[in-house]
Amino acid sequence: MMQKMLPVLGGLIVGLAIGIFVAGQLPGSGDEELSSVREKRESEEAEKAGSPAEVSRVPRPEEDRLSKEVEETSAPLPSDQLIGPALERHARDGIARGWRSKRQDEIPPAQLEEGFLSFVETVMKLPEAIGAGLAKAQTEGESWEEALAAGDATRLLVLGDEKNISPPWELLEDEKRLEDFFRPRHGEKLIDLSGDPREIAEKLEDGATLEFGAGVFDLGPFVQALRLKRGGDQADLADLTIRGAGMDNTLLVLSSEFSPPGHLDRLRIRDCTVHCKDHYLFDQRRGAVVLDCERVRIVGFDMGAGGSSMFNAKQGLASMKHCQILGGYSRAPVGFGNLYDVRSSANGSRFEGCLIREIEIGSHLRGHHLFVNCRLEDILDRASRFEKNEAIRLVGTQVSHFERRPVRHDLNDLFPDWMNRMSRN
C-alpha cells in the first residue's frame, strides 16, 4: 500500500513546493504583494492630503486580478466535489476495520489518511476502467458471433482459447450448420511427393491435394514438409486434402505426427487407413486444427508414451464421419490409447456413424464432443466416470466397456506384408 501511495504523496509534495515557489516569484502574487500595493497608495494619498491617510478599500483591477489568482490556487480538487461525507465515512470505516482484522491496535491517522487517498485515487480511475472492460467484452462477443455466422472455425477456436469457451453444443448438433465450418474456400491443386521434404514444402499452398491409389504409402515426407512450412502468413495453411482409394485398399504410414507450425484450417482425409506408427495423428500445440475425416480408419497411436492419443491439440474442431478409431495396433503393450489429449476448452468434435474400439475416450478431455449413432466398443473408460463426463454427449450411440484384457492386433491382417509393400507415391 505504501508503495502504491508514494507516487500520490510525491505528487502532492511537488505540487505544494511549486505553488510556494510560484507564489514567491511571480510578479504581483500573494498577500505581501497586495499589502505593498496598498501601502504605496495610502502613502501617496496622505502626502496629497497632508495628513495620515485613511485606508480605502475600493477594489481596483490590479487587486481583483491578484485576488482571483490566490483564490484559484485554493480551488477544491475534483475528488473533493465527488467524494461526499457519506462515502468518505464508509471508506475510512472500512479501512479501519481492515487494519483491525490484521492487528490489535487502531490504525494511526497517517496510515488512515494514506489509505483514504488510495481509495480516492481508485474511485476516480474506476469508471474509465469499467467502460474499457465493457467495450472489450462487447467487441469480443461481437467477434464470437461474427465467427459463428461466417463459419470461421479458426477464428472461433482462437477466440474460444482466449476466453475459455468451447464450440457450442447447438453448433455440433446442427449437422448442416456445422458443414459450413468445413466447406473448402480454395480449389484443389494436385501435388506429388517427389523430391525431398524441403522441395515438397515449396509445393504446399492452400488447396494442395494428395491422391493415392490402392497400396501402402509412406506419408512421412509430406508430414515433414508440413513442419518445414514456416515464415509469416505462409505458416498457416487451408484446405489440404489427402485422398485414398478406400479404407481397405489404401494404407498411409506416418513417420511422425502432423505438427504444422501455424494454423491448419480444414485438413480433409478421405477413404484410407492411416497407421500412426507409434505417433499421435496430430500434435498441434501452437495453432488451431480443423480436421475433416470421412471413411478413414486410424490405428497405431496408442504407443504407451505421453498421452498415447490420436488427437493432441490446444485448439481443435473435428468432424469424423463413418470412421474407425482402433486400439491395439501399436508396438507398445495394449490398453494405453486415448482418443484425445486436449487441455483447452477451445475444442469440439462431432463423430457420426463411427466405430471406436479398445481405447479410452474421456481421459484428458475438455470442450464439447458429440457422438451420433456411433459404436463405442470395449472402451477403457470406467463406466461411472464416463457417464458423468460433461464434455461428452451421446445420441443413438451404443457403449460397451472393456471386461477382459486388451489384445494386440496385427496390421498385417488388414494389409498383408505392408512393410515390404510401402512406397512414396
Coordinates of C-alpha atoms in Angstrom, one line a residue:
M1 CA 0.0 0.0 0.0
M2 CA 2.8 2.4 0.9
Q3 CA 4.5 1.8 -2.4
K4 CA 1.3 2.5 -4.3
M5 CA 0.8 5.8 -2.4
L6 CA 4.3 7.1 -2.8
P7 CA 3.6 8.5 -6.3
V8 CA 0.5 10.2 -5.0
L9 CA 2.2 11.7 -1.9
G10 CA 5.2 12.7 -4.1
G11 CA 2.9 14.5 -6.5
L12 CA 1.2 16.4 -3.7
I13 CA 4.6 17.4 -2.2
V14 CA 5.9 18.5 -5.6
G15 CA 2.7 20.4 -6.3
L16 CA 2.9 22.2 -2.9
A17 CA 6.6 23.2 -3.5
I18 CA 5.8 24.5 -7.0
G19 CA 2.9 26.5 -5.6
I20 CA 5.1 28.1 -2.9
F21 CA 7.9 28.8 -5.4
V22 CA 5.5 30.4 -7.9
A23 CA 3.8 32.4 -5.2
G24 CA 7.2 33.9 -4.3
Q25 CA 8.4 34.6 -7.8
L26 CA 5.5 35.7 -10.0
P27 CA 5.0 39.4 -10.0
G28 CA 2.0 40.7 -8.2
S29 CA 1.1 37.5 -6.4
G30 CA 0.4 36.7 -2.7
D31 CA -0.6 38.7 0.3
E32 CA 2.7 40.6 0.6
E33 CA 2.3 41.9 -3.0
L34 CA -1.2 43.1 -2.2
S35 CA -0.1 44.8 1.1
S36 CA 2.8 46.6 -0.7
V37 CA 0.4 48.0 -3.3
R38 CA -2.0 49.2 -0.7
E39 CA 0.7 50.9 1.5
K40 CA 2.1 52.7 -1.5
R41 CA -1.3 54.1 -2.5
E42 CA -2.1 55.1 1.1
S43 CA 1.2 57.0 1.4
E44 CA 0.6 58.9 -1.9
E45 CA -2.9 59.9 -0.7
A46 CA -1.5 61.0 2.6
E47 CA 1.1 63.3 1.1
K48 CA -1.6 64.9 -1.1
A49 CA -3.9 65.5 1.9
G50 CA -1.1 66.5 4.3
S51 CA -2.4 64.1 6.9
P52 CA -2.3 60.4 7.6
A53 CA -4.3 58.5 5.1
E54 CA -7.4 56.6 6.0
V55 CA -7.4 53.1 4.5
S56 CA -9.5 52.9 1.4
R57 CA -10.9 49.5 0.3
V58 CA -12.2 50.4 -3.1
P59 CA -11.4 47.4 -5.3
R60 CA -9.1 48.1 -8.2
P61 CA -8.5 46.0 -11.3
E62 CA -5.0 45.0 -10.3
E63 CA -6.2 43.8 -6.9
D64 CA -9.1 41.9 -8.4
R65 CA -6.6 40.0 -10.7
L66 CA -4.3 39.2 -7.8
S67 CA -7.2 38.1 -5.6
K68 CA -8.5 35.8 -8.3
E69 CA -5.1 34.1 -8.7
V70 CA -5.0 33.5 -5.0
E71 CA -8.5 32.0 -5.0
E72 CA -7.7 29.7 -7.9
T73 CA -4.7 28.2 -6.1
S74 CA -7.0 27.0 -3.3
A75 CA -9.8 25.7 -5.6
P76 CA -11.1 22.3 -4.5
L77 CA -9.9 19.2 -6.3
P78 CA -12.5 17.3 -8.4
S79 CA -12.4 14.4 -5.9
D80 CA -13.4 16.9 -3.1
Q81 CA -16.5 17.6 -5.1
L82 CA -17.3 13.9 -5.9
I83 CA -16.4 12.1 -2.7
G84 CA -19.2 13.1 -0.3
P85 CA -19.2 12.8 3.5
A86 CA -21.2 9.5 3.5
L87 CA -18.8 7.8 1.0
E88 CA -15.7 9.2 2.9
R89 CA -17.1 7.9 6.2
H90 CA -17.7 4.5 4.5
A91 CA -14.2 4.4 3.2
R92 CA -12.4 5.4 6.4
D93 CA -14.5 3.0 8.5
G94 CA -13.7 0.2 6.1
I95 CA -10.0 0.9 6.1
A96 CA -10.0 1.0 9.9
R97 CA -11.9 -2.4 10.0
G98 CA -9.4 -3.9 7.6
W99 CA -6.5 -2.7 9.8
R100 CA -8.1 -4.2 12.9
S101 CA -8.6 -7.6 11.1
K102 CA -4.8 -8.0 11.0
R103 CA -3.6 -6.1 14.1
Q104 CA -4.7 -5.4 17.7
D105 CA -4.2 -1.7 17.7
E106 CA -6.0 1.2 15.9
I107 CA -4.8 2.5 12.6
P108 CA -2.7 5.6 13.0
P109 CA -4.0 8.8 11.5
A110 CA -1.2 9.0 8.9
Q111 CA -1.9 5.4 7.6
L112 CA -5.6 6.1 7.6
E113 CA -5.1 9.2 5.5
E114 CA -2.8 7.3 3.2
G115 CA -5.5 4.6 2.8
F116 CA -8.2 7.1 2.1
L117 CA -6.1 8.8 -0.6
S118 CA -5.6 5.4 -2.2
F119 CA -9.3 4.9 -2.1
V120 CA -10.0 8.2 -3.8
E121 CA -7.4 7.5 -6.5
T122 CA -9.0 4.1 -7.2
V123 CA -12.5 5.5 -7.3
M124 CA -11.5 8.3 -9.6
K125 CA -10.0 5.9 -12.1
L126 CA -12.6 3.2 -11.8
P127 CA -15.3 4.5 -14.2
E128 CA -12.9 4.6 -17.1
A129 CA -11.6 1.1 -16.4
I130 CA -15.2 -0.2 -16.2
G131 CA -16.0 1.4 -19.5
A132 CA -13.0 -0.1 -21.2
G133 CA -13.8 -3.5 -19.8
L134 CA -17.4 -3.3 -21.1
A135 CA -16.2 -2.2 -24.5
K136 CA -13.7 -5.1 -24.7
A137 CA -16.4 -7.6 -23.7
Q138 CA -18.8 -6.2 -26.3
T139 CA -16.2 -6.4 -29.0
E140 CA -15.2 -10.0 -28.1
G141 CA -18.9 -11.0 -28.0
E142 CA -19.5 -9.5 -31.4
S143 CA -16.3 -11.2 -32.8
W144 CA -17.6 -14.6 -31.5
E145 CA -21.0 -14.1 -33.1
E146 CA -19.3 -13.0 -36.3
A147 CA -17.1 -16.1 -36.4
L148 CA -20.1 -18.3 -35.8
A149 CA -22.1 -16.6 -38.6
A150 CA -19.2 -16.7 -41.0
G151 CA -18.3 -20.4 -40.4
D152 CA -14.8 -19.3 -39.5
A153 CA -13.5 -22.2 -37.5
T154 CA -10.0 -20.9 -36.8
R155 CA -11.2 -17.6 -35.6
L156 CA -13.8 -19.3 -33.4
L157 CA -11.1 -21.5 -31.8
V158 CA -8.7 -18.7 -31.2
L159 CA -11.4 -16.6 -29.5
G160 CA -12.5 -19.6 -27.5
D161 CA -9.0 -20.2 -26.3
E162 CA -8.7 -16.6 -25.2
K163 CA -12.0 -16.7 -23.3
N164 CA -12.0 -20.4 -22.3
I165 CA -15.2 -21.1 -24.4
S166 CA -16.0 -24.3 -26.2
P167 CA -17.7 -24.6 -29.6
P168 CA -21.4 -24.5 -28.6
W169 CA -23.4 -27.8 -28.4
E170 CA -26.0 -26.2 -30.7
L171 CA -23.4 -25.9 -33.5
L172 CA -22.3 -29.6 -33.1
E173 CA -25.8 -30.8 -33.1
D174 CA -26.8 -28.9 -36.2
E175 CA -25.1 -31.0 -39.0
K176 CA -25.9 -28.6 -41.9
R177 CA -24.7 -25.6 -40.0
L178 CA -21.5 -27.4 -38.9
E179 CA -20.7 -28.2 -42.5
D180 CA -20.1 -24.5 -43.2
F181 CA -17.1 -24.6 -41.0
F182 CA -15.6 -27.4 -43.1
R183 CA -16.6 -26.1 -46.5
P184 CA -13.5 -25.6 -48.7
R185 CA -12.6 -22.0 -49.6
H186 CA -9.9 -23.0 -52.1
G187 CA -9.9 -25.2 -55.1
E188 CA -7.9 -28.5 -55.1
K189 CA -4.3 -28.3 -56.5
L190 CA -2.9 -31.8 -57.1
I191 CA 0.7 -32.2 -55.9
D192 CA 3.0 -35.3 -55.6
L193 CA 5.7 -36.3 -53.1
S194 CA 8.6 -36.3 -55.5
G195 CA 11.8 -34.6 -54.1
D196 CA 13.0 -34.2 -50.5
P197 CA 10.8 -32.6 -47.8
R198 CA 12.1 -29.1 -48.5
E199 CA 11.1 -29.4 -52.1
I200 CA 7.7 -30.7 -51.1
A201 CA 7.3 -27.8 -48.7
E202 CA 7.6 -25.4 -51.7
K203 CA 4.6 -27.1 -53.3
L204 CA 2.4 -26.7 -50.2
E205 CA -0.2 -24.0 -50.6
D206 CA -3.8 -23.5 -49.9
G207 CA -5.8 -26.3 -51.6
A208 CA -2.8 -28.7 -52.0
T209 CA -4.1 -32.2 -52.6
L210 CA -2.6 -35.7 -52.5
E211 CA -4.3 -38.6 -54.2
F212 CA -3.3 -42.3 -53.6
G213 CA -4.5 -45.4 -55.3
A214 CA -4.6 -48.9 -53.8
G215 CA -1.4 -49.8 -51.9
V216 CA 0.8 -48.9 -49.0
F217 CA 2.4 -45.4 -49.0
D218 CA 4.9 -43.5 -46.8
L219 CA 3.3 -40.2 -45.8
G220 CA 6.4 -39.2 -43.8
P221 CA 7.8 -36.8 -46.4
F222 CA 4.5 -34.9 -46.6
V223 CA 4.4 -34.6 -42.8
Q224 CA 8.0 -33.4 -42.6
A225 CA 7.2 -30.8 -45.4
L226 CA 4.4 -29.5 -43.3
R227 CA 6.7 -29.0 -40.4
L228 CA 9.1 -27.1 -42.6
K229 CA 6.4 -24.7 -43.8
R230 CA 7.4 -21.7 -41.8
G231 CA 7.5 -17.9 -42.1
G232 CA 4.8 -15.3 -41.7
D233 CA 1.4 -16.0 -43.2
Q234 CA 2.8 -18.9 -45.2
A235 CA 2.9 -20.9 -41.9
D236 CA -0.9 -21.0 -42.0
L237 CA -2.4 -23.4 -44.5
A238 CA -6.0 -24.2 -45.5
D239 CA -7.9 -26.8 -47.5
L240 CA -5.3 -29.6 -47.6
T241 CA -6.7 -32.9 -48.9
I242 CA -5.4 -36.5 -48.6
R243 CA -7.5 -38.9 -50.6
G244 CA -7.1 -42.7 -50.9
A245 CA -8.9 -45.4 -52.8
G246 CA -10.8 -46.9 -49.9
M247 CA -10.4 -47.8 -46.2
D248 CA -9.4 -51.4 -47.1
N249 CA -7.3 -50.5 -50.1
T250 CA -5.0 -47.6 -49.2
L251 CA -2.7 -47.6 -46.2
L252 CA -0.8 -44.4 -45.4
V253 CA 2.1 -44.7 -42.9
L254 CA 3.3 -41.8 -40.7
S255 CA 6.9 -41.4 -39.7
S256 CA 5.9 -38.6 -37.3
E257 CA 2.8 -36.8 -36.2
F258 CA 1.2 -33.9 -38.0
S259 CA 2.6 -30.8 -36.4
P260 CA 2.5 -27.8 -38.7
P261 CA 4.0 -24.5 -37.3
G262 CA 0.8 -22.5 -37.7
H263 CA -3.0 -22.9 -38.1
L264 CA -4.2 -25.7 -40.2
D265 CA -7.7 -24.8 -41.4
R266 CA -9.5 -27.7 -42.9
L267 CA -7.4 -30.8 -43.4
R268 CA -9.6 -33.3 -45.2
I269 CA -8.7 -37.0 -45.1
R270 CA -10.8 -39.4 -47.2
D271 CA -11.1 -43.2 -47.9
C272 CA -7.9 -44.6 -46.4
T273 CA -6.3 -46.2 -43.3
V274 CA -3.8 -44.1 -41.5
H275 CA -1.2 -46.0 -39.5
C276 CA 0.4 -43.5 -37.0
K277 CA 3.2 -46.0 -36.3
D278 CA 3.7 -45.1 -32.6
H279 CA 3.0 -41.3 -33.1
Y280 CA 0.0 -39.1 -32.5
L281 CA -2.1 -38.4 -35.5
F282 CA -1.9 -34.7 -34.5
D283 CA 0.3 -33.0 -32.0
Q284 CA -0.6 -29.3 -32.5
R285 CA 0.2 -27.1 -29.6
R286 CA 0.8 -23.7 -31.4
G287 CA -2.2 -23.1 -33.5
A288 CA -5.7 -24.3 -34.4
V289 CA -6.5 -27.5 -36.3
V290 CA -9.7 -28.1 -38.2
L291 CA -9.9 -31.8 -39.2
D292 CA -12.5 -33.3 -41.5
C293 CA -12.4 -37.1 -41.9
E294 CA -14.7 -39.5 -43.8
R295 CA -14.4 -43.2 -44.2
V296 CA -11.0 -43.2 -42.5
R297 CA -9.5 -45.9 -40.2
I298 CA -6.9 -44.6 -37.7
V299 CA -4.6 -47.0 -35.9
G300 CA -1.1 -47.2 -34.2
F301 CA -1.3 -44.1 -32.0
D302 CA -1.6 -46.0 -28.7
M303 CA 2.2 -46.2 -28.2
G304 CA 2.2 -46.1 -24.4
A305 CA 4.2 -42.9 -24.2
G306 CA 2.9 -39.4 -23.4
G307 CA -0.8 -39.2 -23.9
S308 CA -0.9 -42.0 -26.4
S309 CA -3.5 -40.0 -28.1
M310 CA -4.9 -39.9 -31.6
F311 CA -5.5 -36.1 -31.4
N312 CA -3.5 -33.7 -29.3
A313 CA -4.3 -30.0 -29.9
K314 CA -4.7 -26.8 -27.9
Q315 CA -7.4 -25.6 -30.3
G316 CA -9.3 -28.1 -32.5
L317 CA -12.6 -28.7 -34.3
A318 CA -13.2 -32.1 -35.9
S319 CA -15.8 -33.8 -38.0
M320 CA -15.5 -37.5 -38.2
K321 CA -18.0 -39.4 -40.4
H322 CA -18.1 -43.2 -40.8
C323 CA -14.6 -43.6 -39.4
Q324 CA -12.9 -46.3 -37.3
I325 CA -10.5 -45.5 -34.5
L326 CA -9.0 -48.7 -33.2
G327 CA -6.6 -49.5 -30.4
G328 CA -4.1 -52.4 -30.2
Y329 CA -2.1 -51.8 -33.4
S330 CA 0.9 -50.2 -31.8
R331 CA 4.1 -51.9 -30.7
A332 CA 3.5 -50.9 -27.1
P333 CA 1.6 -53.0 -24.5
V334 CA -2.1 -52.8 -25.2
G335 CA -4.5 -50.7 -23.2
F336 CA -2.9 -47.3 -23.3
G337 CA -4.7 -45.5 -26.1
N338 CA -6.7 -42.2 -25.8
L339 CA -9.0 -40.6 -28.3
Y340 CA -8.0 -37.1 -27.2
D341 CA -5.5 -35.3 -25.1
V342 CA -6.8 -31.7 -25.1
R343 CA -6.2 -29.3 -22.2
S344 CA -8.1 -26.3 -23.5
S345 CA -11.9 -25.7 -23.7
A346 CA -11.4 -24.5 -27.3
N347 CA -12.1 -28.0 -28.7
G348 CA -15.1 -29.6 -30.2
S349 CA -15.9 -32.6 -32.3
R350 CA -18.8 -34.5 -33.9
F351 CA -18.5 -38.2 -34.5
E352 CA -21.2 -39.7 -36.7
G353 CA -21.6 -43.4 -37.6
C354 CA -18.1 -44.2 -36.2
L355 CA -16.6 -47.3 -34.6
I356 CA -14.3 -46.6 -31.7
R357 CA -12.8 -49.6 -30.0
E358 CA -10.3 -50.5 -27.2
I359 CA -9.2 -47.0 -26.3
E360 CA -10.1 -44.5 -23.6
I361 CA -12.3 -41.7 -24.7
G362 CA -12.8 -39.4 -21.7
S363 CA -9.3 -39.0 -20.3
H364 CA -7.8 -35.5 -20.6
L365 CA -10.9 -34.4 -22.5
R366 CA -12.2 -30.8 -22.4
G367 CA -14.5 -28.9 -24.7
H368 CA -17.6 -30.4 -26.3
H369 CA -17.7 -33.8 -28.1
L370 CA -20.8 -35.3 -29.6
F371 CA -21.2 -38.9 -30.7
V372 CA -24.2 -39.6 -33.0
N373 CA -25.1 -43.1 -34.0
C374 CA -21.7 -44.5 -33.1
R375 CA -20.5 -47.7 -31.6
L376 CA -18.1 -47.4 -28.7
E377 CA -16.9 -50.9 -28.2
D378 CA -14.7 -52.2 -25.3
I379 CA -13.7 -48.7 -24.3
L380 CA -11.2 -48.4 -21.5
D381 CA -13.1 -45.7 -19.5
R382 CA -14.7 -46.6 -16.2
A383 CA -18.4 -46.7 -16.7
S384 CA -19.2 -44.4 -13.7
R385 CA -16.6 -41.8 -14.8
F386 CA -17.6 -41.9 -18.4
E387 CA -21.3 -41.3 -17.7
K388 CA -20.5 -38.2 -15.6
N389 CA -18.2 -36.6 -18.2
E390 CA -19.8 -33.3 -19.1
A391 CA -17.6 -33.0 -22.2
I392 CA -19.4 -35.9 -23.9
R393 CA -22.9 -36.2 -25.3
L394 CA -24.3 -39.4 -26.8
V395 CA -27.1 -39.6 -29.3
G396 CA -28.2 -43.0 -30.5
T397 CA -24.8 -44.4 -29.5
Q398 CA -24.0 -47.9 -28.2
V399 CA -21.4 -48.1 -25.4
S400 CA -19.7 -51.2 -24.0
H401 CA -16.8 -51.1 -21.5
F402 CA -13.8 -53.5 -21.5
E403 CA -14.4 -56.6 -19.4
R404 CA -11.3 -58.5 -20.4
R405 CA -7.6 -57.9 -21.0
P406 CA -6.9 -55.9 -24.2
V407 CA -5.3 -57.9 -27.0
R408 CA -2.8 -56.9 -29.6
H409 CA -3.8 -56.7 -33.2
D410 CA -1.6 -57.2 -36.3
L411 CA -1.8 -54.7 -39.1
N412 CA -0.8 -57.5 -41.5
D413 CA -4.3 -58.9 -41.1
L414 CA -5.7 -55.7 -42.7
F415 CA -2.8 -55.1 -45.1
P416 CA -0.7 -58.2 -45.7
D417 CA 3.1 -57.7 -45.8
W418 CA 2.5 -54.0 -45.5
M419 CA 6.1 -53.0 -44.5
N420 CA 7.6 -54.6 -47.6
R421 CA 5.0 -53.1 -49.9
M422 CA 5.4 -49.4 -48.8
S423 CA 6.3 -46.8 -51.4
R424 CA 6.3 -43.0 -51.6
N425 CA 3.9 -42.4 -54.4

